[in-house]
Amino acid sequence: SAPEKLEFLPRLNLHMAASVLSNPDIRFSWDTHFGGSFDLVDYVTLNADAMRGPFLAGDPELDPRRVITLLDGVRTPQRGREPGAVRREFGIQADAPVVGAVARLARQKRLDRLVHALAVLPPDVHCIVTGEGEEREPLQALAMELGVADRFPLPGFRRDVGDVLDALDVFV
């Protein structure tokens, strides 16, 4: 069996993300190649507490003490400016709805969908997208074409991410 063939290897930690657990192809691969056994694994780390129950239910023989939640957290960016500064910078009213993103401007991010959504939202809604990338010019052109360029500032790379996030009502 696989565990016997590999018992000379050092033990390891297996990190499972929600996308792994919900993907039957990956789960099938684990079951097929390793017999679904966690004998070779000292600890299993999950990236959300909500995954613990379903994960343990999948292998009733797995010791729950070997399953640890290790959040894939991102440090919350700090604000450096007074609240509302970024909105004022772009001429956006304090009570106007603002959606936006902080992202690499790449095709795979599909920020064009955000521009299309902005075009059908009420005219008081604004969208701030910060970041740089090859999609900058196409996004600006699309915003012009759809008539929302005045509500779609693309300020480029920003170090004040906390202040930008503070300006958003909805982060996309």
CSV table of N, CA and C in Angstrom, one decimal:
chain,number,residue,atom,x,y,z
A,1,SER,N,0.8,-1.2,0.0
A,1,SER,CA,0.0,0.0,0.0
A,1,SER,C,0.9,1.2,0.0
A,2,ALA,N,0.3,2.3,-0.4
A,2,ALA,CA,1.0,3.6,-0.5
A,2,ALA,C,1.7,4.0,0.9
A,3,PRO,N,1.0,3.9,2.0
A,3,PRO,CA,1.7,4.3,3.3
A,3,PRO,C,2.9,3.5,3.6
A,4,GLU,N,2.9,2.2,3.3
A,4,GLU,CA,4.0,1.3,3.5
A,4,GLU,C,5.2,1.7,2.6
A,5,LYS,N,4.9,1.9,1.3
A,5,LYS,CA,6.0,2.3,0.4
A,5,LYS,C,6.6,3.6,0.7
A,6,LEU,N,5.9,4.5,1.4
A,6,LEU,CA,6.4,5.8,1.7
A,6,LEU,C,6.8,6.1,3.1
A,7,GLU,N,6.8,5.0,3.9
A,7,GLU,CA,7.0,5.3,5.4
A,7,GLU,C,8.4,5.8,5.7
A,8,PHE,N,9.4,5.7,4.8
A,8,PHE,CA,10.7,6.3,5.0
A,8,PHE,C,10.7,7.8,4.9
A,9,LEU,N,9.7,8.4,4.3
A,9,LEU,CA,9.6,9.8,4.1
A,9,LEU,C,9.3,10.5,5.4
A,10,PRO,N,9.8,11.8,5.6
A,10,PRO,CA,9.4,12.5,6.8
A,10,PRO,C,8.0,12.8,6.8
A,11,ARG,N,7.4,13.0,8.0
A,11,ARG,CA,6.0,13.3,8.0
A,11,ARG,C,5.8,14.8,7.5
A,12,LEU,N,4.5,15.1,7.3
A,12,LEU,CA,4.3,16.4,6.7
A,12,LEU,C,2.9,17.0,7.2
A,13,ASN,N,2.8,18.2,6.8
A,13,ASN,CA,1.5,18.9,7.1
A,13,ASN,C,0.8,19.1,5.8
A,14,LEU,N,-0.5,18.8,5.8
A,14,LEU,CA,-1.3,18.9,4.6
A,14,LEU,C,-2.2,20.1,4.7
A,15,HIS,N,-2.1,21.1,3.9
A,15,HIS,CA,-3.0,22.3,4.0
A,15,HIS,C,-4.1,22.1,3.0
A,16,MET,N,-5.3,22.2,3.4
A,16,MET,CA,-6.5,22.1,2.6
A,16,MET,C,-7.3,23.4,2.6
A,17,ALA,N,-7.5,23.9,1.4
A,17,ALA,CA,-8.3,25.1,1.3
A,17,ALA,C,-9.7,24.7,0.9
A,18,ALA,N,-10.7,25.6,1.0
A,18,ALA,CA,-12.1,25.3,0.7
A,18,ALA,C,-12.2,24.8,-0.7
A,19,SER,N,-11.5,25.4,-1.7
A,19,SER,CA,-11.6,25.0,-3.1
A,19,SER,C,-11.1,23.6,-3.3
A,20,VAL,N,-10.1,23.1,-2.5
A,20,VAL,CA,-9.6,21.8,-2.6
A,20,VAL,C,-10.7,20.8,-2.2
A,21,LEU,N,-11.3,21.1,-1.0
A,21,LEU,CA,-12.3,20.2,-0.5
A,21,LEU,C,-13.5,20.1,-1.4
A,22,SER,N,-13.9,21.1,-2.0
A,22,SER,CA,-15.1,21.1,-2.9
A,22,SER,C,-14.8,20.6,-4.3
A,23,ASN,N,-13.6,20.4,-4.6
A,23,ASN,CA,-13.2,19.9,-6.0
A,23,ASN,C,-13.1,18.4,-6.0
A,24,PRO,N,-14.1,17.7,-6.6
A,24,PRO,CA,-14.1,16.2,-6.6
A,24,PRO,C,-12.9,15.6,-7.2
A,25,ASP,N,-12.3,16.3,-8.2
A,25,ASP,CA,-11.1,15.8,-8.9
A,25,ASP,C,-9.9,15.7,-8.0
A,26,ILE,N,-9.8,16.7,-7.2
A,26,ILE,CA,-8.6,16.7,-6.2
A,26,ILE,C,-8.9,15.7,-5.1
A,27,ARG,N,-10.1,15.6,-4.6
A,27,ARG,CA,-10.4,14.7,-3.6
A,27,ARG,C,-10.3,13.3,-4.1
A,28,PHE,N,-10.7,13.0,-5.3
A,28,PHE,CA,-10.6,11.7,-6.0
A,28,PHE,C,-9.1,11.3,-6.1
A,29,SER,N,-8.3,12.3,-6.5
A,29,SER,CA,-6.9,12.0,-6.6
A,29,SER,C,-6.3,11.6,-5.2
A,30,TRP,N,-6.6,12.3,-4.2
A,30,TRP,CA,-6.1,12.0,-2.8
A,30,TRP,C,-6.6,10.6,-2.5
A,31,ASP,N,-7.8,10.3,-2.7
A,31,ASP,CA,-8.4,8.9,-2.4
A,31,ASP,C,-7.7,7.8,-3.2
A,32,THR,N,-7.5,8.1,-4.5
A,32,THR,CA,-6.9,7.1,-5.4
A,32,THR,C,-5.5,6.8,-5.1
A,33,HIS,N,-4.7,7.9,-5.0
A,33,HIS,CA,-3.2,7.7,-4.8
A,33,HIS,C,-2.8,7.4,-3.4
A,34,PHE,N,-3.5,7.8,-2.4
A,34,PHE,CA,-3.1,7.6,-1.1
A,34,PHE,C,-4.1,6.9,-0.3
A,35,GLY,N,-5.1,6.3,-0.9
A,35,GLY,CA,-6.1,5.5,-0.2
A,35,GLY,C,-6.9,6.3,0.7
A,36,GLY,N,-6.9,7.6,0.5
A,36,GLY,CA,-7.7,8.4,1.4
A,36,GLY,C,-7.2,8.5,2.8
A,37,SER,N,-6.0,8.0,3.0
A,37,SER,CA,-5.4,7.9,4.4
A,37,SER,C,-4.6,9.1,4.7
A,38,PHE,N,-4.7,9.5,6.0
A,38,PHE,CA,-3.9,10.6,6.5
A,38,PHE,C,-2.8,10.1,7.4
A,39,ASP,N,-2.5,8.8,7.2
A,39,ASP,CA,-1.4,8.2,8.0
A,39,ASP,C,-0.1,8.8,7.8
A,40,LEU,N,0.2,9.4,6.6
A,40,LEU,CA,1.5,10.0,6.4
A,40,LEU,C,1.5,11.5,6.8
A,41,VAL,N,0.4,12.0,7.3
A,41,VAL,CA,0.3,13.4,7.6
A,41,VAL,C,0.2,13.6,9.2
A,42,ASP,N,1.1,14.4,9.7
A,42,ASP,CA,1.1,14.7,11.1
A,42,ASP,C,-0.1,15.6,11.4
A,43,TYR,N,-0.2,16.6,10.6
A,43,TYR,CA,-1.3,17.6,10.9
A,43,TYR,C,-1.9,18.0,9.5
A,44,VAL,N,-3.2,18.3,9.6
A,44,VAL,CA,-3.9,18.9,8.5
A,44,VAL,C,-4.3,20.3,8.9
A,45,THR,N,-4.0,21.3,8.1
A,45,THR,CA,-4.4,22.6,8.4
A,45,THR,C,-5.5,23.0,7.4
A,46,LEU,N,-6.5,23.6,7.9
A,46,LEU,CA,-7.6,24.1,7.1
A,46,LEU,C,-7.6,25.7,7.1
A,47,ASN,N,-8.2,26.3,6.1
A,47,ASN,CA,-8.1,27.8,6.1
A,47,ASN,C,-9.4,28.4,6.6
A,48,ALA,N,-10.3,27.6,7.2
A,48,ALA,CA,-11.5,28.2,7.7
A,48,ALA,C,-12.1,27.3,8.7
A,49,ASP,N,-12.6,27.8,9.9
A,49,ASP,CA,-13.2,26.9,10.9
A,49,ASP,C,-14.4,26.2,10.3
A,50,ALA,N,-15.1,26.8,9.4
A,50,ALA,CA,-16.3,26.2,8.8
A,50,ALA,C,-16.0,24.9,8.1
A,51,MET,N,-14.8,24.7,7.7
A,51,MET,CA,-14.4,23.5,7.0
A,51,MET,C,-14.2,22.3,7.9
A,52,ARG,N,-14.0,22.6,9.2
A,52,ARG,CA,-13.6,21.5,10.1
A,52,ARG,C,-14.6,20.4,10.2
A,53,GLY,N,-15.9,20.7,10.4
A,53,GLY,CA,-16.9,19.6,10.5
A,53,GLY,C,-17.0,18.8,9.3
A,54,PRO,N,-17.2,19.4,8.1
A,54,PRO,CA,-17.2,18.5,6.9
A,54,PRO,C,-16.0,17.7,6.6
A,55,PHE,N,-14.8,18.3,6.9
A,55,PHE,CA,-13.5,17.6,6.7
A,55,PHE,C,-13.4,16.4,7.6
A,56,LEU,N,-13.7,16.6,8.9
A,56,LEU,CA,-13.6,15.5,9.8
A,56,LEU,C,-14.7,14.4,9.5
A,57,ALA,N,-15.8,14.8,9.0
A,57,ALA,CA,-16.9,13.9,8.6
A,57,ALA,C,-16.4,13.0,7.5
A,58,GLY,N,-15.5,13.5,6.6
A,58,GLY,CA,-15.0,12.7,5.5
A,58,GLY,C,-14.1,11.6,5.9
A,59,ASP,N,-13.5,11.7,7.1
A,59,ASP,CA,-12.6,10.6,7.6
A,59,ASP,C,-12.8,10.5,9.1
A,60,PRO,N,-13.8,9.7,9.5
A,60,PRO,CA,-14.1,9.5,10.9
A,60,PRO,C,-13.0,9.0,11.8
A,61,GLU,N,-12.0,8.4,11.1
A,61,GLU,CA,-10.9,7.8,11.9
A,61,GLU,C,-9.8,8.9,12.2
A,62,LEU,N,-9.9,10.0,11.5
A,62,LEU,CA,-8.9,11.1,11.7
A,62,LEU,C,-9.0,11.7,13.1
A,63,ASP,N,-7.9,11.8,13.8
A,63,ASP,CA,-7.9,12.4,15.2
A,63,ASP,C,-8.2,13.9,15.0
A,64,PRO,N,-9.3,14.4,15.6
A,64,PRO,CA,-9.6,15.9,15.5
A,64,PRO,C,-8.5,16.8,16.0
A,65,ARG,N,-7.6,16.3,16.9
A,65,ARG,CA,-6.5,17.1,17.4
A,65,ARG,C,-5.4,17.3,16.3
A,66,ARG,N,-5.5,16.5,15.3
A,66,ARG,CA,-4.5,16.7,14.2
A,66,ARG,C,-5.0,17.7,13.1
A,67,VAL,N,-6.2,18.2,13.3
A,67,VAL,CA,-6.8,19.2,12.3
A,67,VAL,C,-6.8,20.6,13.0
A,68,ILE,N,-6.1,21.5,12.3
A,68,ILE,CA,-5.9,22.8,12.9
A,68,ILE,C,-6.3,23.8,11.9
A,69,THR,N,-7.0,24.9,12.3
A,69,THR,CA,-7.4,26.0,11.4
A,69,THR,C,-6.2,27.0,11.4
A,70,LEU,N,-5.8,27.3,10.2
A,70,LEU,CA,-4.7,28.3,10.0
A,70,LEU,C,-5.2,29.3,9.0
A,71,LEU,N,-5.7,30.4,9.4
A,71,LEU,CA,-6.3,31.3,8.5
A,71,LEU,C,-5.3,31.9,7.5
A,72,ASP,N,-5.7,32.0,6.3
A,72,ASP,CA,-4.9,32.6,5.2
A,72,ASP,C,-5.2,34.1,5.3
A,73,GLY,N,-5.0,34.8,6.4
A,73,GLY,CA,-5.4,36.1,6.6
A,73,GLY,C,-4.4,37.1,5.9
A,74,VAL,N,-4.9,38.3,5.6
A,74,VAL,CA,-4.1,39.4,5.1
A,74,VAL,C,-4.2,40.5,6.1
A,75,ARG,N,-3.1,41.1,6.5
A,75,ARG,CA,-3.0,42.1,7.4
A,75,ARG,C,-3.9,43.3,6.9
A,76,THR,N,-4.7,43.8,7.8
A,76,THR,CA,-5.6,44.9,7.4
A,76,THR,C,-4.8,46.2,7.2
A,77,PRO,N,-4.9,46.7,6.0
A,77,PRO,CA,-4.1,48.0,5.7
A,77,PRO,C,-4.6,49.1,6.6
A,78,GLN,N,-3.6,49.8,7.1
A,78,GLN,CA,-3.9,51.0,8.0
A,78,GLN,C,-4.3,52.2,7.2
A,79,ARG,N,-5.1,53.0,7.8
A,79,ARG,CA,-5.5,54.3,7.2
A,79,ARG,C,-4.4,55.3,7.7
A,80,GLY,N,-4.1,56.2,6.8
A,80,GLY,CA,-3.1,57.3,7.1
A,80,GLY,C,-3.7,58.7,7.0
A,81,ARG,N,-4.9,58.7,6.4
A,81,ARG,CA,-5.5,60.0,6.1
A,81,ARG,C,-6.9,60.0,6.9
A,82,GLU,N,-7.5,61.2,6.9
A,82,GLU,CA,-8.8,61.3,7.6
A,82,GLU,C,-9.8,60.7,6.7
A,83,PRO,N,-10.9,60.1,7.4
A,83,PRO,CA,-12.0,59.5,6.6
A,83,PRO,C,-12.5,60.5,5.6
A,84,GLY,N,-12.8,59.9,4.4
A,84,GLY,CA,-13.4,60.7,3.3
A,84,GLY,C,-12.3,61.4,2.4
A,85,ALA,N,-11.1,61.3,2.8
A,85,ALA,CA,-10.0,62.0,2.0
A,85,ALA,C,-10.0,61.5,0.5
A,86,VAL,N,-10.1,60.2,0.3
A,86,VAL,CA,-10.0,59.6,-1.0
A,86,VAL,C,-11.2,60.0,-1.8
A,87,ARG,N,-12.4,60.0,-1.2
A,87,ARG,CA,-13.6,60.4,-1.9
A,87,ARG,C,-13.4,61.8,-2.4
A,88,ARG,N,-12.9,62.7,-1.5
A,88,ARG,CA,-12.8,64.1,-1.9
A,88,ARG,C,-11.7,64.3,-3.0
A,89,GLU,N,-10.7,63.5,-2.9
A,89,GLU,CA,-9.6,63.5,-3.9
A,89,GLU,C,-10.2,63.3,-5.3
A,90,PHE,N,-11.2,62.5,-5.4
A,90,PHE,CA,-11.9,62.2,-6.7
A,90,PHE,C,-13.2,62.9,-7.0
A,91,GLY,N,-13.5,63.8,-6.1
A,91,GLY,CA,-14.7,64.6,-6.3
A,91,GLY,C,-16.0,63.8,-6.0
A,92,ILE,N,-15.9,62.8,-5.2
A,92,ILE,CA,-17.1,62.0,-4.9
A,92,ILE,C,-17.7,62.5,-3.6
A,93,GLN,N,-19.1,62.7,-3.7
A,93,GLN,CA,-19.8,63.1,-2.5
A,93,GLN,C,-19.7,62.1,-1.4
A,94,ALA,N,-19.7,62.6,-0.1
A,94,ALA,CA,-19.6,61.7,1.0
A,94,ALA,C,-20.7,60.6,1.1
A,95,ASP,N,-21.9,61.0,0.6
A,95,ASP,CA,-23.0,60.0,0.7
A,95,ASP,C,-23.3,59.2,-0.6
A,96,ALA,N,-22.4,59.4,-1.6
A,96,ALA,CA,-22.5,58.6,-2.8
A,96,ALA,C,-22.1,57.2,-2.6
A,97,PRO,N,-22.8,56.2,-3.2
A,97,PRO,CA,-22.3,54.8,-3.1
A,97,PRO,C,-21.1,54.6,-4.0
A,98,VAL,N,-20.1,53.9,-3.4
A,98,VAL,CA,-18.8,53.7,-4.1
A,98,VAL,C,-18.5,52.2,-4.0
A,99,VAL,N,-18.2,51.6,-5.2
A,99,VAL,CA,-17.7,50.3,-5.3
A,99,VAL,C,-16.3,50.3,-5.8
A,100,GLY,N,-15.6,49.3,-5.7
A,100,GLY,CA,-14.2,49.3,-6.2
A,100,GLY,C,-13.4,48.1,-5.9
A,101,ALA,N,-12.2,48.2,-6.3
A,101,ALA,CA,-11.2,47.1,-6.2
A,101,ALA,C,-9.8,47.6,-6.1
A,102,VAL,N,-9.0,46.8,-5.5
A,102,VAL,CA,-7.5,47.1,-5.4
A,102,VAL,C,-7.0,45.8,-6.1
A,103,ALA,N,-6.4,46.0,-7.3
A,103,ALA,CA,-6.0,44.8,-8.0
A,103,ALA,C,-5.0,45.1,-9.1
A,104,ARG,N,-4.4,44.0,-9.5
A,104,ARG,CA,-3.5,44.1,-10.7
A,104,ARG,C,-4.5,44.1,-11.9
A,105,LEU,N,-4.3,45.1,-12.8
A,105,LEU,CA,-5.2,45.3,-13.9
A,105,LEU,C,-4.8,44.3,-15.0
A,106,ALA,N,-5.3,43.1,-14.9
A,106,ALA,CA,-5.0,42.0,-15.8
A,106,ALA,C,-6.3,41.5,-16.3
A,107,ARG,N,-6.3,40.9,-17.5
A,107,ARG,CA,-7.5,40.4,-18.2
A,107,ARG,C,-8.2,39.4,-17.3
A,108,GLN,N,-7.4,38.5,-16.7
A,108,GLN,CA,-8.0,37.4,-15.9
A,108,GLN,C,-8.9,38.0,-14.7
A,109,LYS,N,-8.6,39.2,-14.3
A,109,LYS,CA,-9.4,39.8,-13.2
A,109,LYS,C,-10.8,40.2,-13.6
A,110,ARG,N,-11.0,40.3,-14.9
A,110,ARG,CA,-12.4,40.6,-15.5
A,110,ARG,C,-13.0,41.9,-14.9
A,111,LEU,N,-12.1,42.9,-14.8
A,111,LEU,CA,-12.6,44.2,-14.3
A,111,LEU,C,-13.5,44.9,-15.3
A,112,ASP,N,-13.5,44.4,-16.6
A,112,ASP,CA,-14.4,44.9,-17.6
A,112,ASP,C,-15.8,44.7,-17.2
A,113,ARG,N,-16.1,43.6,-16.5
A,113,ARG,CA,-17.4,43.3,-16.0
A,113,ARG,C,-17.8,44.4,-14.9
A,114,LEU,N,-16.9,44.8,-14.2
A,114,LEU,CA,-17.2,45.9,-13.2
A,114,LEU,C,-17.6,47.2,-13.9
A,115,VAL,N,-16.9,47.5,-15.0
A,115,VAL,CA,-17.2,48.7,-15.7
A,115,VAL,C,-18.6,48.6,-16.4
A,116,HIS,N,-18.9,47.4,-16.9
A,116,HIS,CA,-20.2,47.2,-17.5
A,116,HIS,C,-21.3,47.3,-16.4
A,117,ALA,N,-21.0,46.8,-15.2
A,117,ALA,CA,-22.0,46.9,-14.1
A,117,ALA,C,-22.2,48.3,-13.7
A,118,LEU,N,-21.1,49.1,-13.7
A,118,LEU,CA,-21.3,50.5,-13.3
A,118,LEU,C,-22.2,51.2,-14.3
A,119,ALA,N,-22.1,50.8,-15.6
A,119,ALA,CA,-22.9,51.5,-16.6
A,119,ALA,C,-24.4,51.3,-16.4
A,120,VAL,N,-24.8,50.2,-15.7
A,120,VAL,CA,-26.3,50.0,-15.5
A,120,VAL,C,-26.7,50.4,-14.0
A,121,LEU,N,-25.8,50.8,-13.2
A,121,LEU,CA,-26.1,51.3,-11.9
A,121,LEU,C,-26.6,52.7,-11.9
A,122,PRO,N,-27.2,53.2,-10.9
A,122,PRO,CA,-27.7,54.6,-10.9
A,122,PRO,C,-26.5,55.5,-11.1
A,123,PRO,N,-26.8,56.7,-11.6
A,123,PRO,CA,-25.7,57.6,-12.0
A,123,PRO,C,-24.9,58.2,-10.8
A,124,ASP,N,-25.4,58.0,-9.6
A,124,ASP,CA,-24.7,58.5,-8.4
A,124,ASP,C,-23.6,57.5,-7.9
A,125,VAL,N,-23.6,56.3,-8.4
A,125,VAL,CA,-22.7,55.3,-8.0
A,125,VAL,C,-21.3,55.5,-8.7
A,126,HIS,N,-20.3,55.4,-7.9
A,126,HIS,CA,-18.9,55.6,-8.5
A,126,HIS,C,-18.1,54.3,-8.3
A,127,CYS,N,-17.1,54.1,-9.0
A,127,CYS,CA,-16.2,52.9,-8.9
A,127,CYS,C,-14.8,53.3,-8.9
A,128,ILE,N,-14.0,53.0,-7.9
A,128,ILE,CA,-12.6,53.3,-7.8
A,128,ILE,C,-11.9,52.0,-7.9
A,129,VAL,N,-11.0,51.9,-8.9
A,129,VAL,CA,-10.1,50.7,-9.1
A,129,VAL,C,-8.7,51.2,-9.1
A,130,THR,N,-7.9,50.7,-8.1
A,130,THR,CA,-6.5,51.1,-8.0
A,130,THR,C,-5.7,49.9,-8.4
A,131,GLY,N,-4.6,50.2,-9.0
A,131,GLY,CA,-3.7,49.1,-9.5
A,131,GLY,C,-3.1,49.5,-10.8
A,132,GLU,N,-2.1,48.7,-11.2
A,132,GLU,CA,-1.5,48.9,-12.6
A,132,GLU,C,-1.5,47.6,-13.3
A,133,GLY,N,-1.4,47.7,-14.6
A,133,GLY,CA,-1.4,46.5,-15.4
A,133,GLY,C,-1.8,46.8,-16.9
A,134,GLU,N,-1.7,45.7,-17.7
A,134,GLU,CA,-1.9,45.9,-19.1
A,134,GLU,C,-3.4,46.2,-19.5
A,135,GLU,N,-4.3,46.0,-18.6
A,135,GLU,CA,-5.7,46.3,-18.9
A,135,GLU,C,-6.1,47.8,-18.6
A,136,ARG,N,-5.1,48.6,-18.1
A,136,ARG,CA,-5.5,50.0,-17.8
A,136,ARG,C,-6.1,50.7,-19.0
A,137,GLU,N,-5.4,50.7,-20.1
A,137,GLU,CA,-6.0,51.5,-21.3
A,137,GLU,C,-7.3,50.9,-21.8
A,138,PRO,N,-7.4,49.5,-21.9
A,138,PRO,CA,-8.7,49.0,-22.3
A,138,PRO,C,-9.9,49.3,-21.3
A,139,LEU,N,-9.6,49.3,-20.0
A,139,LEU,CA,-10.6,49.7,-19.1
A,139,LEU,C,-11.0,51.1,-19.2
A,140,GLN,N,-10.0,52.0,-19.4
A,140,GLN,CA,-10.3,53.4,-19.6
A,140,GLN,C,-11.2,53.6,-20.9
A,141,ALA,N,-10.8,52.9,-21.9
A,141,ALA,CA,-11.5,53.0,-23.2
A,141,ALA,C,-12.9,52.5,-23.0
A,142,LEU,N,-13.1,51.4,-22.3
A,142,LEU,CA,-14.5,50.9,-22.1
A,142,LEU,C,-15.3,51.8,-21.3
A,143,ALA,N,-14.7,52.4,-20.3
A,143,ALA,CA,-15.4,53.4,-19.4
A,143,ALA,C,-15.9,54.6,-20.3
A,144,MET,N,-15.0,55.1,-21.2
A,144,MET,CA,-15.4,56.2,-22.1
A,144,MET,C,-16.5,55.7,-23.0
A,145,GLU,N,-16.4,54.5,-23.6
A,145,GLU,CA,-17.4,54.0,-24.5
A,145,GLU,C,-18.8,53.9,-23.9
A,146,LEU,N,-18.8,53.5,-22.6
A,146,LEU,CA,-20.0,53.3,-21.9
A,146,LEU,C,-20.5,54.5,-21.2
A,147,GLY,N,-19.8,55.6,-21.3
A,147,GLY,CA,-20.2,56.9,-20.7
A,147,GLY,C,-20.1,57.0,-19.2
A,148,VAL,N,-19.1,56.2,-18.6
A,148,VAL,CA,-19.0,56.2,-17.1
A,148,VAL,C,-17.6,56.7,-16.7
A,149,ALA,N,-16.8,57.2,-17.6
A,149,ALA,CA,-15.4,57.6,-17.3
A,149,ALA,C,-15.4,58.6,-16.1
A,150,ASP,N,-16.4,59.4,-16.0
A,150,ASP,CA,-16.4,60.4,-15.0
A,150,ASP,C,-16.7,59.8,-13.6
A,151,ARG,N,-17.2,58.6,-13.6
A,151,ARG,CA,-17.5,57.9,-12.3
A,151,ARG,C,-16.5,56.7,-12.1
A,152,PHE,N,-15.5,56.6,-12.9
A,152,PHE,CA,-14.6,55.5,-12.9
A,152,PHE,C,-13.1,55.9,-12.8
A,153,PRO,N,-12.7,56.5,-11.7
A,153,PRO,CA,-11.2,56.9,-11.7
A,153,PRO,C,-10.4,55.7,-11.6
A,154,LEU,N,-9.3,55.7,-12.3
A,154,LEU,CA,-8.2,54.6,-12.3
A,154,LEU,C,-6.9,55.3,-11.8
A,155,PRO,N,-6.8,55.5,-10.5
A,155,PRO,CA,-5.6,56.2,-10.0
A,155,PRO,C,-4.3,55.5,-10.1
A,156,GLY,N,-4.3,54.3,-10.5
A,156,GLY,CA,-3.0,53.6,-10.6
A,156,GLY,C,-2.6,53.0,-9.3
A,157,PHE,N,-1.3,52.7,-9.2
A,157,PHE,CA,-0.8,52.1,-8.0
A,157,PHE,C,-0.9,53.1,-6.8
A,158,ARG,N,-1.3,52.6,-5.7
A,158,ARG,CA,-1.4,53.4,-4.5
A,158,ARG,C,-0.8,52.7,-3.3
A,159,ARG,N,-0.1,53.4,-2.4
A,159,ARG,CA,0.4,52.8,-1.2
A,159,ARG,C,-0.6,53.0,-0.1
A,160,ASP,N,-1.6,53.9,-0.2
A,160,ASP,CA,-2.6,54.1,0.8
A,160,ASP,C,-3.8,53.2,0.7
A,161,VAL,N,-3.5,51.9,0.6
A,161,VAL,CA,-4.6,51.0,0.4
A,161,VAL,C,-5.7,51.1,1.5
A,162,GLY,N,-5.3,51.3,2.7
A,162,GLY,CA,-6.3,51.4,3.8
A,162,GLY,C,-7.2,52.5,3.6
A,163,ASP,N,-6.7,53.6,3.1
A,163,ASP,CA,-7.5,54.8,2.8
A,163,ASP,C,-8.5,54.6,1.6
A,164,VAL,N,-7.9,53.9,0.6
A,164,VAL,CA,-8.8,53.5,-0.6
A,164,VAL,C,-9.9,52.6,-0.2
A,165,LEU,N,-9.6,51.6,0.6
A,165,LEU,CA,-10.6,50.6,1.1
A,165,LEU,C,-11.7,51.4,1.9
A,166,ASP,N,-11.2,52.3,2.7
A,166,ASP,CA,-12.1,53.1,3.6
A,166,ASP,C,-13.1,53.9,2.7
A,167,ALA,N,-12.7,54.2,1.5
A,167,ALA,CA,-13.6,55.0,0.6
A,167,ALA,C,-14.7,54.2,0.0
A,168,LEU,N,-14.5,52.8,0.0
A,168,LEU,CA,-15.5,51.9,-0.7
A,168,LEU,C,-16.6,51.5,0.2
A,169,ASP,N,-17.8,51.5,-0.3
A,169,ASP,CA,-18.9,50.8,0.4
A,169,ASP,C,-19.0,49.4,0.1
A,170,VAL,N,-18.5,49.0,-1.1
A,170,VAL,CA,-18.5,47.6,-1.6
A,170,VAL,C,-17.2,47.3,-2.2
A,171,PHE,N,-16.4,46.3,-1.7
A,171,PHE,CA,-15.2,45.9,-2.3
A,171,PHE,C,-15.5,44.7,-3.2
A,172,VAL,N,-15.0,44.8,-4.4
A,172,VAL,CA,-15.3,43.8,-5.4
A,172,VAL,C,-14.1,43.0,-5.6
